[in-house]
Short mmCIF file of C-alpha atoms in Angstrom, two decimals:
data_model
loop_
_atom_site.label_atom_id
_atom_site.label_comp_id
_atom_site.label_asym_id
_atom_site.label_seq_id
_atom_site.Cartn_x
_atom_site.Cartn_y
_atom_site.Cartn_z
CA UNK A 1 -0.11 -0.42 0.32
CA UNK A 2 0.94 3.51 -0.90
CA UNK A 3 1.24 5.81 1.07
CA UNK A 4 0.05 8.71 -0.60
CA UNK A 5 -1.88 8.04 -4.55
CA UNK A 6 -2.90 10.82 -7.34
CA UNK A 7 -5.34 10.75 -8.99
CA UNK A 8 -5.75 12.30 -12.35
CA UNK A 9 -8.61 10.15 -13.84
CA UNK A 10 -11.54 12.29 -14.43
CA UNK A 11 -12.90 8.64 -13.58
CA UNK A 12 -11.20 7.88 -10.54
CA UNK A 13 -11.84 10.91 -9.32
CA UNK A 14 -15.55 11.00 -9.50
CA UNK A 15 -15.20 7.31 -8.18
CA UNK A 16 -13.30 8.43 -4.77
CA UNK A 17 -15.42 11.19 -4.26
CA UNK A 18 -19.39 9.11 -4.17
CA UNK A 19 -20.19 8.98 -0.45
CA UNK A 20 -20.41 5.35 0.77
CA UNK A 21 -16.96 4.63 -1.59
CA UNK A 22 -15.83 7.53 0.44
CA UNK A 23 -15.93 5.27 4.03
CA UNK A 24 -15.42 1.73 1.84
CA UNK A 25 -11.57 3.08 1.22
CA UNK A 26 -11.82 5.02 4.18
CA UNK A 27 -12.23 1.05 6.01
CA UNK A 28 -10.77 -0.86 3.53
CA UNK A 29 -7.45 0.95 5.47
CA UNK A 30 -7.60 -2.32 6.93
CA UNK A 31 -8.14 -5.25 4.15
CA UNK A 32 -11.77 -6.27 4.44
CA UNK A 33 -14.07 -8.83 2.79
CA UNK A 34 -17.23 -7.40 1.29
CA UNK A 35 -19.33 -8.82 3.74
CA UNK A 36 -17.22 -6.80 6.45
CA UNK A 37 -17.59 -4.13 5.63
CA UNK A 38 -20.74 -4.15 4.76
CA UNK A 39 -21.50 -5.52 8.58
CA UNK A 40 -18.50 -2.49 9.82
CA UNK A 41 -20.41 0.21 7.17
CA UNK A 42 -24.03 -0.83 7.49
CA UNK A 43 -25.26 -1.44 4.22
CA UNK A 44 -26.00 -4.25 1.93
CA UNK A 45 -23.34 -7.04 1.07
CA UNK A 46 -24.86 -6.53 -2.91
CA UNK A 47 -24.27 -2.41 -2.55
CA UNK A 48 -20.57 -2.44 -1.46
CA UNK A 49 -19.90 -5.44 -4.31
CA UNK A 50 -21.42 -3.61 -6.29
CA UNK A 51 -18.87 -0.09 -5.39
CA UNK A 52 -16.01 -2.37 -4.39
CA UNK A 53 -15.80 -3.16 -8.07
CA UNK A 54 -15.44 0.63 -9.46
CA UNK A 55 -12.52 1.39 -6.97
CA UNK A 56 -10.92 -1.69 -7.78
CA UNK A 57 -11.99 -0.63 -11.88
CA UNK A 58 -10.59 2.84 -11.24
CA UNK A 59 -7.58 1.23 -9.09
CA UNK A 60 -8.52 2.06 -5.60
CA UNK A 61 -8.74 -1.01 -4.36
CA UNK A 62 -7.09 -3.71 -4.64
CA UNK A 63 -7.37 -7.51 -4.43
CA UNK A 64 -5.67 -8.46 -1.17
CA UNK A 65 -6.50 -12.50 -0.67
CA UNK A 66 -8.29 -14.97 -2.16
CA UNK A 67 -9.73 -17.08 1.29
CA UNK A 68 -11.77 -20.08 0.57
CA UNK A 69 -14.11 -21.36 3.00
CA UNK A 70 -16.22 -24.63 1.96
CA UNK A 71 -17.62 -24.60 -1.21
CA UNK A 72 -17.08 -20.54 -0.79
CA UNK A 73 -14.03 -18.08 -1.81
CA UNK A 74 -13.42 -14.77 -0.02
CA UNK A 75 -11.88 -12.12 -1.93
CA UNK A 76 -10.55 -9.84 0.93
CA UNK A 77 -9.48 -6.26 -0.51
CA UNK A 78 -7.12 -3.11 0.84
CA UNK A 79 -6.67 -0.01 -0.50
CA UNK A 80 -4.69 0.70 -3.08
CA UNK A 81 -3.08 3.82 -0.72
CA UNK A 82 -3.77 5.42 2.85
CA UNK A 83 -4.68 8.12 1.37
CA UNK A 84 -5.39 10.57 -1.99
CA UNK A 85 -5.43 13.96 -3.51
CA UNK A 86 -6.96 14.67 -6.14
CA UNK A 87 -4.68 15.36 -8.99
CA UNK A 88 -5.72 19.42 -10.04
CA UNK A 89 -4.98 18.03 -14.11
CA UNK A 90 -8.18 16.20 -13.44
CA UNK A 91 -9.72 19.63 -14.66
CA UNK A 92 -6.83 20.61 -17.12
CA UNK A 93 -8.66 22.43 -18.97
CA UNK A 94 -9.96 25.21 -15.75
CA UNK A 95 -6.51 24.33 -14.21
CA UNK A 96 -5.56 27.56 -12.40
CA UNK A 97 -2.21 28.64 -14.28
CA UNK A 98 0.53 30.61 -12.36
CA UNK A 99 1.77 32.27 -16.21
CA UNK A 100 -1.18 33.75 -16.01
CA UNK A 101 -1.53 36.90 -13.68
CA UNK A 102 1.72 35.79 -11.60
CA UNK A 103 1.86 38.56 -8.87
CA UNK A 104 3.53 38.09 -5.87
CA UNK A 105 1.67 39.45 -2.84
CA UNK A 106 -1.67 37.16 -4.79
CA UNK A 107 -2.69 34.87 -2.53
CA UNK A 108 -5.20 33.66 -5.29
CA UNK A 109 -1.36 33.50 -8.28
CA UNK A 110 -0.08 31.32 -4.24
CA UNK A 111 -2.92 28.88 -4.94
CA UNK A 112 -2.13 28.42 -8.42
CA UNK A 113 1.87 27.81 -7.40
CA UNK A 114 0.12 25.17 -4.89
CA UNK A 115 -1.85 23.60 -7.91
CA UNK A 116 0.08 23.60 -10.22
CA UNK A 117 3.45 21.71 -6.80
CA UNK A 118 0.47 18.93 -7.29
CA UNK A 119 0.22 18.50 -10.14
CA UNK A 120 3.58 18.20 -11.37
CA UNK A 121 3.99 15.93 -7.86
CA UNK A 122 1.53 13.73 -8.81
CA UNK A 123 2.82 12.60 -11.63
CA UNK A 124 6.73 12.36 -10.41
CA UNK A 125 4.80 10.07 -7.88
CA UNK A 126 3.09 8.32 -9.91
CA UNK A 127 5.60 7.30 -12.73
CA UNK A 128 7.45 6.51 -9.91
CA UNK A 129 5.23 4.05 -8.78
CA UNK A 130 5.14 2.43 -11.71
CA UNK A 131 9.88 2.26 -11.97
CA UNK A 132 9.55 1.45 -7.97
CA UNK A 133 12.00 4.76 -7.32
CA UNK A 134 11.86 7.15 -5.00
CA UNK A 135 11.15 11.07 -6.11
CA UNK A 136 14.31 12.75 -5.63
CA UNK A 137 12.28 16.47 -3.53
CA UNK A 138 12.75 18.44 -0.22
CA UNK A 139 10.39 19.87 1.55
CA UNK A 140 10.50 22.60 4.63
CA UNK A 141 7.06 23.56 7.16
CA UNK A 142 7.81 26.44 9.52
CA UNK A 143 5.00 28.14 11.76
CA UNK A 144 6.73 31.59 12.31
CA UNK A 145 4.44 34.20 14.52
CA UNK A 146 5.17 38.21 13.67
CA UNK A 147 4.63 40.39 16.25
CA UNK A 148 3.87 43.30 13.35
CA UNK A 149 2.86 43.45 9.86
CA UNK A 150 6.50 45.61 9.35
CA UNK A 151 8.33 42.76 10.90
CA UNK A 152 6.06 40.40 7.80
CA UNK A 153 7.53 42.53 5.72
CA UNK A 154 11.37 42.05 6.54
CA UNK A 155 11.05 38.51 6.77
CA UNK A 156 9.38 38.57 3.20
CA UNK A 157 12.13 40.35 2.08
CA UNK A 158 14.84 39.01 3.25
CA UNK A 159 13.13 35.25 2.46
CA UNK A 160 12.87 36.55 -1.22
CA UNK A 161 16.41 37.94 -1.26
CA UNK A 162 18.08 34.70 0.38
CA UNK A 163 15.73 31.69 -2.39
CA UNK A 164 17.71 34.27 -5.10
CA UNK A 165 20.87 34.33 -3.93
CA UNK A 166 20.70 30.41 -3.62
CA UNK A 167 19.05 30.21 -7.43
CA UNK A 168 21.87 32.47 -8.31
CA UNK A 169 24.69 29.93 -6.98
CA UNK A 170 23.47 26.77 -8.52
CA UNK A 171 20.85 27.70 -11.42
CA UNK A 172 23.48 26.65 -14.38
CA UNK A 173 21.54 26.66 -17.60
CA UNK A 174 24.35 24.85 -19.74
CA UNK A 175 25.02 22.03 -17.34
CA UNK A 176 25.34 19.22 -19.27
CA UNK A 177 22.54 16.40 -18.31
CA UNK A 178 21.70 19.13 -15.32
CA UNK A 179 18.24 18.17 -14.29
CA UNK A 180 15.34 21.37 -13.63
CA UNK A 181 13.84 21.56 -10.09
CA UNK A 182 11.26 23.86 -9.51
CA UNK A 183 11.63 25.97 -5.99
CA UNK A 184 8.42 26.73 -4.41
CA UNK A 185 7.96 29.40 -1.43
CA UNK A 186 4.95 30.66 0.26
CA UNK A 187 3.86 32.82 3.23
CA UNK A 188 0.77 32.36 4.84
CA UNK A 189 -1.98 32.91 7.47
CA UNK A 190 -2.95 29.55 9.64
CA UNK A 191 -6.64 30.37 9.10
CA UNK A 192 -8.31 30.15 12.45
CA UNK A 193 -10.88 26.80 12.66
CA UNK A 194 -14.28 27.51 12.63
CA UNK A 195 -15.55 27.08 16.32
CA UNK A 196 -12.87 29.73 17.13
CA UNK A 197 -12.82 32.98 14.70
CA UNK A 198 -10.03 35.20 14.94
CA UNK A 199 -10.49 38.61 13.25
CA UNK A 200 -8.43 39.00 10.21
CA UNK A 201 -5.12 41.69 10.47
CA UNK A 202 -5.64 45.14 10.44
CA UNK A 203 -3.43 46.36 7.42
CA UNK A 204 -5.00 43.10 5.60
CA UNK A 205 -7.63 44.22 2.31
CA UNK A 206 -10.76 42.34 2.47
CA UNK A 207 -11.93 39.12 1.15
CA UNK A 208 -13.86 41.57 -1.39
CA UNK A 209 -10.97 44.01 -2.15
CA UNK A 210 -8.75 42.59 -5.63
CA UNK A 211 -5.16 41.11 -5.55
CA UNK A 212 -4.13 44.71 -6.96
CA UNK A 213 -5.12 46.46 -4.10
CA UNK A 214 -2.45 48.86 -2.78
CA UNK A 215 -2.74 48.22 0.31
CA UNK A 216 -3.01 43.81 0.93
CA UNK A 217 -0.46 43.61 3.02
CA UNK A 218 1.75 40.76 3.13
CA UNK A 219 -0.53 39.06 5.61
CA UNK A 220 -3.28 38.81 3.04
CA UNK A 221 -1.96 39.07 0.45
CA UNK A 222 1.74 36.85 -0.19
CA UNK A 223 3.24 34.61 -1.87
CA UNK A 224 7.19 34.25 -2.38
#
């Protein structure tokens, strides 16, 4: 079983979004038969069998083993991954394009970068899984609490300068056999929990303010 599987086929994505099939996928983190799943989920066995066949057809579940019980063969299934991500490639015609309106202070542009990240890394993961190889990648996840908007702006400027310096130092356009890599660095406010909403920063633009608004501070629309 994979840790994460990327769904790139629209039909498979549709299959995974069905409420019953989502429950079956979650239950199949541990292998189980249609009879066991039916009892666990409170569904008719025939219905579970139908959805299992659809999930198997799209590569979301697989046969783990077959058990003989008298004259009956029990098929035991498992999910092909512990979790799934639907690639933006599923909606290729309408997926966000970072090249369309690059703007470091736009949250929408940051979202477009994230969408491309999921799509590209998803494609790499799918190919690596077929070849039984690992994907060479690197990630940093950090949380920083700024005392003021001015500190946040200074941090963003310093981060942008540091990344630009590193890229200039190591980028070699003419390197024979070199491989191109993408570097994406983002800074965004952490959303408040729904039960305890927090008022947005006073220097932030309201949700309906265009990305290009001059008073949209880094806390609201910042992607560097």
